[in-house]
mmCIF file of C-alpha atoms in Angstrom:
data_model
loop_
_atom_site.group_PDB
_atom_site.id
_atom_site.type_symbol
_atom_site.label_atom_id
_atom_site.label_comp_id
_atom_site.label_asym_id
_atom_site.label_seq_id
_atom_site.Cartn_x
_atom_site.Cartn_y
_atom_site.Cartn_z
ATOM 1 C CA MET A 1461 84.761 -32.259 99.482
ATOM 2 C CA GLU A 1462 87.835 -29.312 99.858
ATOM 3 C CA ILE A 1463 90.885 -29.777 97.787
ATOM 4 C CA GLY A 1464 93.643 -28.083 98.176
ATOM 5 C CA LEU A 1465 97.719 -28.232 96.690
ATOM 6 C CA PHE A 1466 100.755 -29.311 98.531
ATOM 7 C CA THR A 1467 103.550 -27.619 97.799
ATOM 8 C CA GLU A 1468 107.567 -27.561 99.425
ATOM 9 C CA PHE A 1469 108.725 -24.406 97.643
ATOM 10 C CA GLN A 1470 111.480 -26.327 95.990
ATOM 11 C CA SER A 1471 114.504 -24.442 95.448
ATOM 12 C CA PRO A 1472 116.841 -27.233 93.416
ATOM 13 C CA PRO A 1473 120.046 -27.007 93.235
ATOM 14 C CA GLY A 1474 120.939 -23.585 90.190
ATOM 15 C CA MET A 1475 117.749 -21.682 91.763
ATOM 16 C CA ASP A 1476 118.301 -18.608 92.757
ATOM 17 C CA GLU A 1477 116.634 -18.561 96.060
ATOM 18 C CA ALA A 1478 113.869 -15.380 94.901
ATOM 19 C CA GLN A 1479 113.261 -17.349 92.234
ATOM 20 C CA ALA A 1480 112.421 -20.285 93.937
ATOM 21 C CA PHE A 1481 109.948 -17.744 95.845
ATOM 22 C CA ASP A 1482 108.763 -16.429 92.964
ATOM 23 C CA GLU A 1483 107.652 -19.748 91.216
ATOM 24 C CA ALA A 1484 106.011 -20.637 93.705
ATOM 25 C CA LEU A 1485 104.110 -17.737 94.892
ATOM 26 C CA ALA A 1486 102.804 -17.798 91.356
ATOM 27 C CA GLN A 1487 101.844 -21.670 91.764
ATOM 28 C CA VAL A 1488 100.004 -19.954 94.723
ATOM 29 C CA THR A 1489 97.928 -17.571 92.877
ATOM 30 C CA ALA A 1490 97.244 -20.070 89.532
ATOM 31 C CA ALA A 1491 95.369 -22.099 92.392
ATOM 32 C CA GLU A 1492 93.001 -20.220 93.641
ATOM 33 C CA ALA A 1493 92.476 -18.558 90.145
ATOM 34 C CA LEU A 1494 91.572 -23.099 88.687
ATOM 35 C CA GLY A 1495 89.468 -23.282 91.648
ATOM 36 C CA PHE A 1496 91.374 -25.108 93.887
ATOM 37 C CA ASP A 1497 89.966 -24.521 97.927
ATOM 38 C CA SER A 1498 92.889 -24.211 99.884
ATOM 39 C CA VAL A 1499 96.786 -24.405 99.649
ATOM 40 C CA TRP A 1500 98.981 -26.695 102.228
ATOM 41 C CA LEU A 1501 102.648 -25.371 103.658
ATOM 42 C CA ALA A 1502 105.232 -27.783 104.357
ATOM 43 C CA GLU A 1503 107.253 -26.858 107.072
ATOM 44 C CA ILE A 1504 111.354 -27.734 106.081
ATOM 45 C CA HIS A 1505 114.838 -26.494 107.665
ATOM 46 C CA PHE A 1506 118.752 -27.403 106.873
ATOM 47 C CA GLN A 1507 117.813 -28.503 103.364
ATOM 48 C CA LYS A 1508 119.470 -26.715 100.453
ATOM 49 C CA GLY A 1509 118.963 -28.075 97.192
ATOM 50 C CA ARG A 1510 115.546 -28.905 98.210
ATOM 51 C CA SER A 1511 112.940 -26.291 99.980
ATOM 52 C CA VAL A 1512 112.616 -22.349 101.069
ATOM 53 C CA LEU A 1513 110.681 -23.001 102.693
ATOM 54 C CA SER A 1514 111.415 -22.552 106.764
ATOM 55 C CA SER A 1515 109.157 -20.325 107.549
ATOM 56 C CA PRO A 1516 105.051 -21.431 106.770
ATOM 57 C CA LEU A 1517 103.525 -18.461 108.684
ATOM 58 C CA VAL A 1518 105.681 -16.092 107.075
ATOM 59 C CA ILE A 1519 104.539 -17.382 103.848
ATOM 60 C CA ALA A 1520 100.722 -17.669 104.644
ATOM 61 C CA THR A 1521 100.996 -14.068 106.087
ATOM 62 C CA ALA A 1522 102.090 -13.332 102.219
ATOM 63 C CA ILE A 1523 99.077 -15.543 100.230
ATOM 64 C CA ALA A 1524 96.744 -13.998 102.718
ATOM 65 C CA ALA A 1525 97.539 -10.275 101.170
ATOM 66 C CA ARG A 1526 98.049 -12.064 97.946
ATOM 67 C CA THR A 1527 94.485 -13.659 98.009
ATOM 68 C CA GLN A 1528 90.421 -13.489 98.494
ATOM 69 C CA ARG A 1529 89.050 -17.117 98.867
ATOM 70 C CA LEU A 1530 91.579 -19.350 99.302
ATOM 71 C CA ARG A 1531 92.047 -21.587 102.630
ATOM 72 C CA ILE A 1532 95.769 -21.921 104.017
ATOM 73 C CA GLY A 1533 97.195 -24.189 105.891
ATOM 74 C CA ILE A 1534 100.335 -25.621 107.576
ATOM 75 C CA ALA A 1535 101.209 -28.859 106.646
ATOM 76 C CA VAL A 1536 102.548 -28.881 109.645
ATOM 77 C CA GLN A 1537 104.097 -26.970 111.756
ATOM 78 C CA ILE A 1538 106.564 -28.766 113.419
ATOM 79 C CA LEU A 1539 105.971 -28.240 117.397
ATOM 80 C CA PRO A 1540 108.810 -29.802 119.631
ATOM 81 C CA LEU A 1541 110.495 -27.270 117.663
ATOM 82 C CA ALA A 1542 108.594 -24.096 118.504
ATOM 83 C CA HIS A 1543 108.653 -21.449 121.547
ATOM 84 C CA PRO A 1544 104.532 -21.990 122.993
ATOM 85 C CA LEU A 1545 103.855 -18.653 123.147
ATOM 86 C CA HIS A 1546 105.714 -17.352 120.654
ATOM 87 C CA LEU A 1547 103.906 -19.562 118.414
ATOM 88 C CA ALA A 1548 100.304 -18.683 119.528
ATOM 89 C CA GLU A 1549 101.080 -15.176 118.785
ATOM 90 C CA ASP A 1550 102.112 -16.074 115.203
ATOM 91 C CA VAL A 1551 99.473 -18.103 114.539
ATOM 92 C CA ALA A 1552 96.699 -15.907 115.552
ATOM 93 C CA THR A 1553 98.317 -13.133 113.907
ATOM 94 C CA VAL A 1554 98.026 -14.891 110.460
ATOM 95 C CA ASP A 1555 94.143 -15.809 111.009
ATOM 96 C CA HIS A 1556 93.757 -11.839 111.946
ATOM 97 C CA LEU A 1557 95.325 -10.703 108.957
ATOM 98 C CA SER A 1558 93.541 -13.418 106.854
ATOM 99 C CA LYS A 1559 90.434 -12.986 108.030
ATOM 100 C CA GLY A 1560 90.321 -16.988 109.629
ATOM 101 C CA ARG A 1561 91.319 -18.647 106.545
ATOM 102 C CA LEU A 1562 93.855 -20.660 108.664
ATOM 103 C CA ASP A 1563 93.821 -23.602 108.792
ATOM 104 C CA PHE A 1564 96.571 -25.131 111.402
ATOM 105 C CA GLY A 1565 98.202 -28.628 111.016
ATOM 106 C CA VAL A 1566 100.586 -29.969 113.467
ATOM 107 C CA GLY A 1567 103.059 -32.422 113.558
ATOM 108 C CA ARG A 1568 106.792 -34.052 115.187
ATOM 109 C CA SER A 1569 108.617 -34.703 112.321
ATOM 110 C CA GLY A 1570 110.584 -37.517 110.822
ATOM 111 C CA LEU A 1571 113.726 -36.238 110.300
ATOM 112 C CA PRO A 1572 116.837 -36.127 112.645
ATOM 113 C CA GLU A 1573 117.868 -32.776 111.238
ATOM 114 C CA HIS A 1574 115.120 -31.111 111.927
ATOM 115 C CA TYR A 1575 115.830 -31.716 115.690
ATOM 116 C CA GLU A 1576 119.618 -31.896 115.630
ATOM 117 C CA GLY A 1577 120.109 -28.026 113.898
ATOM 118 C CA PHE A 1578 117.480 -26.538 116.844
ATOM 119 C CA ASN A 1579 119.489 -29.046 118.836
ATOM 120 C CA VAL A 1580 116.497 -30.285 120.386
ATOM 121 C CA PRO A 1581 116.745 -33.588 121.404
ATOM 122 C CA HIS A 1582 114.582 -36.501 118.830
ATOM 123 C CA THR A 1583 113.893 -38.508 121.852
ATOM 124 C CA GLU A 1584 111.860 -35.104 123.540
ATOM 125 C CA SER A 1585 109.460 -34.858 120.496
ATOM 126 C CA ARG A 1586 106.305 -35.984 121.606
ATOM 127 C CA GLU A 1587 106.371 -34.847 124.610
ATOM 128 C CA ARG A 1588 107.400 -31.482 123.276
ATOM 129 C CA PHE A 1589 104.554 -31.544 121.036
ATOM 130 C CA ASN A 1590 101.829 -32.915 123.444
ATOM 131 C CA GLU A 1591 102.888 -30.214 125.964
ATOM 132 C CA THR A 1592 103.110 -27.808 123.059
ATOM 133 C CA LEU A 1593 99.903 -28.189 122.051
ATOM 134 C CA GLU A 1594 98.186 -27.712 125.565
ATOM 135 C CA ILE A 1595 99.590 -24.723 125.930
ATOM 136 C CA LEU A 1596 98.738 -23.327 122.405
ATOM 137 C CA VAL A 1597 94.872 -24.548 123.092
ATOM 138 C CA LYS A 1598 95.311 -22.924 126.306
ATOM 139 C CA ALA A 1599 96.873 -19.673 125.435
ATOM 140 C CA TRP A 1600 93.829 -19.280 122.438
ATOM 141 C CA THR A 1601 91.182 -20.082 124.306
ATOM 142 C CA GLU A 1602 92.008 -19.269 128.494
ATOM 143 C CA ASP A 1603 92.187 -15.055 128.661
ATOM 144 C CA ARG A 1604 94.912 -15.615 130.590
ATOM 145 C CA PHE A 1605 96.017 -18.520 131.896
ATOM 146 C CA THR A 1606 98.944 -20.608 134.307
ATOM 147 C CA HIS A 1607 100.870 -23.380 133.421
ATOM 148 C CA GLU A 1608 103.680 -25.120 135.252
ATOM 149 C CA GLY A 1609 105.120 -28.383 132.545
ATOM 150 C CA LYS A 1610 108.171 -29.962 131.918
ATOM 151 C CA TYR A 1611 109.721 -28.144 130.114
ATOM 152 C CA PHE A 1612 107.707 -25.261 130.282
ATOM 153 C CA GLN A 1613 106.472 -23.022 133.065
ATOM 154 C CA TYR A 1614 104.077 -19.998 132.605
ATOM 155 C CA ARG A 1615 102.611 -18.365 135.101
ATOM 156 C CA ASN A 1616 99.281 -15.637 134.859
ATOM 157 C CA VAL A 1617 100.402 -15.324 131.229
ATOM 158 C CA CYS A 1618 97.684 -13.150 128.991
ATOM 159 C CA VAL A 1619 98.593 -13.819 125.346
ATOM 160 C CA THR A 1620 97.611 -11.958 122.795
ATOM 161 C CA PRO A 1621 95.654 -11.483 120.175
ATOM 162 C CA LYS A 1622 93.066 -14.503 120.328
ATOM 163 C CA PRO A 1623 92.549 -16.120 116.662
ATOM 164 C CA PHE A 1624 89.617 -14.653 114.889
ATOM 165 C CA GLN A 1625 88.209 -17.933 114.627
ATOM 166 C CA LYS A 1626 86.755 -19.178 117.724
ATOM 167 C CA PRO A 1627 87.618 -20.513 119.613
ATOM 168 C CA HIS A 1628 90.917 -20.693 117.065
ATOM 169 C CA PRO A 1629 92.072 -21.966 113.753
ATOM 170 C CA PRO A 1630 91.246 -25.834 113.015
ATOM 171 C CA LEU A 1631 93.995 -28.453 114.467
ATOM 172 C CA ARG A 1632 94.931 -31.114 112.545
ATOM 173 C CA VAL A 1633 97.362 -33.955 114.014
ATOM 174 C CA ALA A 1634 99.697 -35.430 111.544
ATOM 175 C CA ALA A 1635 100.278 -39.336 111.606
ATOM 176 C CA THR A 1636 103.311 -41.147 109.883
ATOM 177 C CA THR A 1637 103.473 -44.206 112.485
ATOM 178 C CA GLN A 1638 101.440 -46.911 112.396
ATOM 179 C CA GLU A 1639 101.245 -46.231 115.927
ATOM 180 C CA THR A 1640 100.899 -43.039 116.338
ATOM 181 C CA TYR A 1641 97.491 -43.311 114.384
ATOM 182 C CA ALA A 1642 95.686 -44.938 117.520
ATOM 183 C CA ILE A 1643 96.714 -41.859 119.516
ATOM 184 C CA VAL A 1644 95.136 -39.205 117.092
ATOM 185 C CA GLY A 1645 91.627 -41.298 116.890
ATOM 186 C CA ARG A 1646 91.770 -40.955 121.130
ATOM 187 C CA MET A 1647 92.589 -37.299 120.954
ATOM 188 C CA GLY A 1648 89.714 -36.190 119.535
ATOM 189 C CA MET A 1649 91.174 -34.894 116.448
ATOM 190 C CA PRO A 1650 91.377 -34.612 112.403
ATOM 191 C CA ILE A 1651 94.557 -36.252 111.625
ATOM 192 C CA PHE A 1652 96.573 -35.687 108.790
ATOM 193 C CA ILE A 1653 97.560 -39.163 106.543
ATOM 194 C CA ALA A 1654 100.221 -38.005 103.628
ATOM 195 C CA VAL A 1655 101.710 -40.773 100.920
ATOM 196 C CA ARG A 1656 105.926 -39.951 101.299
ATOM 197 C CA THR A 1657 107.486 -42.121 103.472
ATOM 198 C CA THR A 1658 104.206 -44.329 104.147
ATOM 199 C CA SER A 1659 102.937 -46.597 100.926
ATOM 200 C CA ILE A 1660 99.411 -46.419 100.033
ATOM 201 C CA SER A 1661 99.192 -49.720 101.073
ATOM 202 C CA ASP A 1662 100.873 -49.025 104.744
ATOM 203 C CA LEU A 1663 97.581 -45.838 104.573
ATOM 204 C CA LYS A 1664 94.951 -48.476 103.841
ATOM 205 C CA ARG A 1665 96.323 -50.905 107.130
ATOM 206 C CA PHE A 1666 97.187 -47.932 109.099
ATOM 207 C CA ILE A 1667 93.294 -45.871 108.665
ATOM 208 C CA GLY A 1668 91.901 -48.059 110.794
ATOM 209 C CA GLY A 1669 93.646 -47.966 114.041
ATOM 210 C CA TYR A 1670 92.535 -44.214 113.329
ATOM 211 C CA HIS A 1671 89.077 -44.835 113.689
ATOM 212 C CA GLU A 1672 89.338 -47.972 116.447
ATOM 213 C CA GLY A 1673 90.808 -45.210 118.940
ATOM 214 C CA TRP A 1674 88.589 -42.473 118.137
ATOM 215 C CA ARG A 1675 85.752 -44.908 119.317
ATOM 216 C CA GLU A 1676 87.871 -46.105 122.569
ATOM 217 C CA ALA A 1677 87.728 -43.005 123.569
ATOM 218 C CA GLY A 1678 84.314 -41.972 123.313
ATOM 219 C CA HIS A 1679 84.208 -39.584 120.340
ATOM 220 C CA PRO A 1680 80.796 -39.382 118.574
ATOM 221 C CA GLY A 1681 80.921 -39.369 114.882
ATOM 222 C CA ARG A 1682 83.527 -40.506 112.406
ATOM 223 C CA GLY A 1683 86.993 -38.880 112.419
ATOM 224 C CA ALA A 1684 88.059 -36.300 109.691
ATOM 225 C CA VAL A 1685 90.618 -37.311 107.642
ATOM 226 C CA SER A 1686 93.191 -35.472 105.143
ATOM 227 C CA LEU A 1687 95.161 -36.710 102.595
ATOM 228 C CA ILE A 1688 98.017 -35.499 100.886
ATOM 229 C CA VAL A 1689 99.186 -37.276 97.879
ATOM 230 C CA PRO A 1690 101.745 -36.526 95.031
ATOM 231 C CA VAL A 1691 99.830 -36.189 91.684
ATOM 232 C CA TYR A 1692 101.198 -35.447 88.160
ATOM 233 C CA LEU A 1693 99.108 -35.242 85.183
ATOM 234 C CA ASN A 1694 99.451 -34.908 81.631
ATOM 235 C CA GLU A 1695 96.870 -35.639 78.799
ATOM 236 C CA ASP A 1696 99.156 -38.960 77.587
ATOM 237 C CA GLY A 1697 99.603 -40.889 81.091
ATOM 238 C CA ALA A 1698 102.950 -42.199 79.851
ATOM 239 C CA ARG A 1699 104.842 -38.639 79.316
ATOM 240 C CA ALA A 1700 103.237 -37.692 82.683
ATOM 241 C CA ARG A 1701 105.197 -40.751 84.383
ATOM 242 C CA GLU A 1702 108.411 -39.787 81.937
ATOM 243 C CA GLU A 1703 107.725 -36.502 83.334
ATOM 244 C CA ALA A 1704 108.595 -36.446 86.353
ATOM 245 C CA GLU A 1705 110.640 -39.686 86.519
ATOM 246 C CA ALA A 1706 114.090 -38.422 87.635
ATOM 247 C CA SER A 1707 112.494 -35.670 89.704
ATOM 248 C CA THR A 1708 110.566 -38.163 92.197
ATOM 249 C CA MET A 1709 113.377 -40.413 92.585
ATOM 250 C CA HIS A 1710 115.925 -38.226 93.473
ATOM 251 C CA PHE A 1711 112.928 -36.692 96.643
ATOM 252 C CA PHE A 1712 112.287 -40.708 96.814
ATOM 253 C CA ARG A 1713 115.904 -41.656 96.780
ATOM 254 C CA SER A 1714 116.898 -37.750 99.270
ATOM 255 C CA ILE A 1715 114.347 -38.539 101.823
ATOM 256 C CA ALA A 1716 115.491 -42.055 102.272
ATOM 257 C CA GLU A 1717 118.720 -41.204 103.186
ATOM 258 C CA ALA A 1718 117.685 -38.841 105.340
ATOM 259 C CA LEU A 1719 115.861 -40.711 107.252
ATOM 260 C CA GLY A 1720 118.652 -43.134 107.128
ATOM 261 C CA ARG A 1721 120.071 -40.989 109.374
ATOM 262 C CA GLY A 1722 118.174 -41.450 111.876
ATOM 263 C CA GLY A 1723 118.294 -43.988 114.660
ATOM 264 C CA THR A 1724 114.017 -45.376 114.551
ATOM 265 C CA ARG A 1725 113.267 -45.218 110.742
ATOM 266 C CA ARG A 1726 116.840 -46.687 109.161
ATOM 267 C CA GLU A 1727 114.081 -49.734 107.864
ATOM 268 C CA GLU A 1728 111.668 -47.457 106.759
ATOM 269 C CA ALA A 1729 115.079 -45.625 104.963
ATOM 270 C CA ALA A 1730 115.910 -48.803 103.572
ATOM 271 C CA ARG A 1731 112.880 -50.197 101.700
ATOM 272 C CA LEU A 1732 112.315 -47.271 100.870
ATOM 273 C CA GLY A 1733 115.955 -46.979 99.118
ATOM 274 C CA ARG A 1734 115.959 -50.011 97.092
ATOM 275 C CA MET A 1735 112.360 -49.014 95.730
ATOM 276 C CA SER A 1736 112.077 -48.815 91.733
ATOM 277 C CA TYR A 1737 110.219 -46.272 90.057
ATOM 278 C CA ASP A 1738 107.475 -48.679 89.120
ATOM 279 C CA GLU A 1739 106.962 -49.338 92.604
ATOM 280 C CA ILE A 1740 107.300 -46.004 93.895
ATOM 281 C CA LEU A 1741 103.823 -45.582 90.876
ATOM 282 C CA GLU A 1742 101.957 -48.297 92.577
ATOM 283 C CA GLU A 1743 102.480 -47.056 96.218
ATOM 284 C CA LEU A 1744 104.310 -43.723 96.082
ATOM 285 C CA VAL A 1745 102.445 -41.569 93.983
ATOM 286 C CA VAL A 1746 99.590 -41.102 91.765
ATOM 287 C CA TYR A 1747 100.808 -39.747 87.715
ATOM 288 C CA GLY A 1748 98.713 -39.982 84.550
ATOM 289 C CA SER A 1749 95.992 -39.033 82.484
ATOM 290 C CA PRO A 1750 93.113 -36.956 84.116
ATOM 291 C CA ASP A 1751 91.243 -40.765 83.949
ATOM 292 C CA THR A 1752 93.922 -42.199 85.276
ATOM 293 C CA VAL A 1753 94.334 -39.849 88.060
ATOM 294 C CA THR A 1754 90.411 -39.335 89.361
ATOM 295 C CA THR A 1755 90.263 -42.996 88.992
ATOM 296 C CA ARG A 1756 93.034 -43.802 91.553
ATOM 297 C CA LEU A 1757 91.877 -40.783 93.351
ATOM 298 C CA LEU A 1758 88.708 -42.205 93.733
ATOM 299 C CA GLU A 1759 90.340 -45.462 94.679
ATOM 300 C CA LEU A 1760 92.075 -44.111 97.432
ATOM 301 C CA ARG A 1761 88.111 -42.102 99.312
ATOM 302 C CA GLU A 1762 87.513 -45.528 99.106
ATOM 303 C CA ALA A 1763 89.946 -47.592 101.202
ATOM 304 C CA LEU A 1764 91.098 -43.941 102.793
ATOM 305 C CA GLY A 1765 87.602 -42.607 103.616
ATOM 306 C CA TYR A 1766 89.415 -38.421 103.304
ATOM 307 C CA SER A 1767 87.045 -35.404 103.418
ATOM 308 C CA SER A 1768 90.150 -33.263 102.286
ATOM 309 C CA LEU A 1769 92.418 -33.601 99.659
ATOM 310 C CA SER A 1770 96.231 -32.310 99.010
ATOM 311 C CA VAL A 1771 97.957 -32.336 96.035
ATOM 312 C CA TRP A 1772 101.707 -32.759 95.287
ATOM 313 C CA MET A 1773 102.414 -31.430 91.728
ATOM 314 C CA ASN A 1774 106.451 -31.208 92.548
ATOM 315 C CA VAL A 1775 108.205 -34.332 94.390
ATOM 316 C CA GLY A 1776 111.519 -33.700 94.005
ATOM 317 C CA GLY A 1777 110.917 -30.706 93.261
ATOM 318 C CA ARG A 1778 112.492 -30.405 89.705
ATOM 319 C CA ILE A 1779 110.134 -30.898 87.859
ATOM 320 C CA PRO A 1780 109.815 -27.380 85.687
ATOM 321 C CA HIS A 1781 106.920 -24.731 86.928
ATOM 322 C CA GLU A 1782 105.459 -24.692 83.809
ATOM 323 C CA ARG A 1783 104.778 -28.281 83.732
ATOM 324 C CA VAL A 1784 103.937 -27.722 86.835
ATOM 325 C CA LEU A 1785 101.141 -25.007 86.023
ATOM 326 C CA GLY A 1786 100.210 -27.478 82.976
ATOM 327 C CA SER A 1787 99.608 -30.107 85.407
ATOM 328 C CA MET A 1788 97.228 -28.445 87.868
ATOM 329 C CA ARG A 1789 95.249 -26.748 84.884
ATOM 330 C CA LEU A 1790 93.952 -30.028 83.450
ATOM 331 C CA PHE A 1791 93.599 -30.940 87.428
ATOM 332 C CA ALA A 1792 91.709 -28.563 88.385
ATOM 333 C CA GLU A 1793 89.916 -28.888 84.365
ATOM 334 C CA ARG A 1794 89.781 -32.860 84.256
ATOM 335 C CA VAL A 1795 89.517 -34.586 87.404
ATOM 336 C CA MET A 1796 88.169 -31.488 90.062
ATOM 337 C CA PRO A 1797 85.099 -31.828 89.633
ATOM 338 C CA ARG A 1798 84.283 -36.039 89.315
ATOM 339 C CA LEU A 1799 85.478 -36.046 92.991
ATOM 340 C CA ARG A 1800 83.696 -33.470 94.369
#
């Protein structure tokens, strides 16, 4: 089973941006040394006090130069905000520079600020996502192609370079709302799910829709499930929960506020904003001792059937760097061997 590290390149208030890049890159290189299989990069815009990770493909190039073995994943590229041909070129370029170590996760994002900042109506997000994904695959797999769509029109264009991996880097599609699970299943694509704004209980309810959509569309076998989940460890489980509390509560209060400014997820935002830390520990994170974390992750694997796991070690971005590294070491030494 693939086990990776998810990161937002956290940049909390008071931290110099140069320090934010240095610390996050140090965690990435530590992940390779500790035996993680992959690192997964978010795409986050206009979030001062949260992240400097607005250009994940640029960061992916830097990681490729600093590492030898680690696969580098995008979790996820917000397709409706991208120019398809520029994106196709950039992805193929990074795939070459990494010698085929790139995995490409795609999604739409539920944060209104992302769309407002780029002056793209969120109501167009699904159509733009579908059209952009179609163009990307054409650009990577056809020598020349023509496209006549609602948002983009191209005639006899030849995108170069083509990806190092054939026919293209592995694709994964993110699902955040219940209806999206079946859509991704019908597409016949591996699914990316995250314990972030969706609770563990809801993931267990929603995942069946993905497999049902997969079967209904006649796809062979079983669709692959990739999971991102917040994880934090200390030898003393109570201390792990205590050390992560302030950062975790900051994140979920902030994300609830951000979602609440949109027009489609206000009920979900209100629920997140009301949750106590005890409820968050039960439904949205996996914190504790190595034994406790292992048990919960094995239970989640049984319930969700994930074949790829990425752990997010610094929810909220306010856990000190050395503590994050300590949690990573404990996870690598005491949990990873029991998951494989």
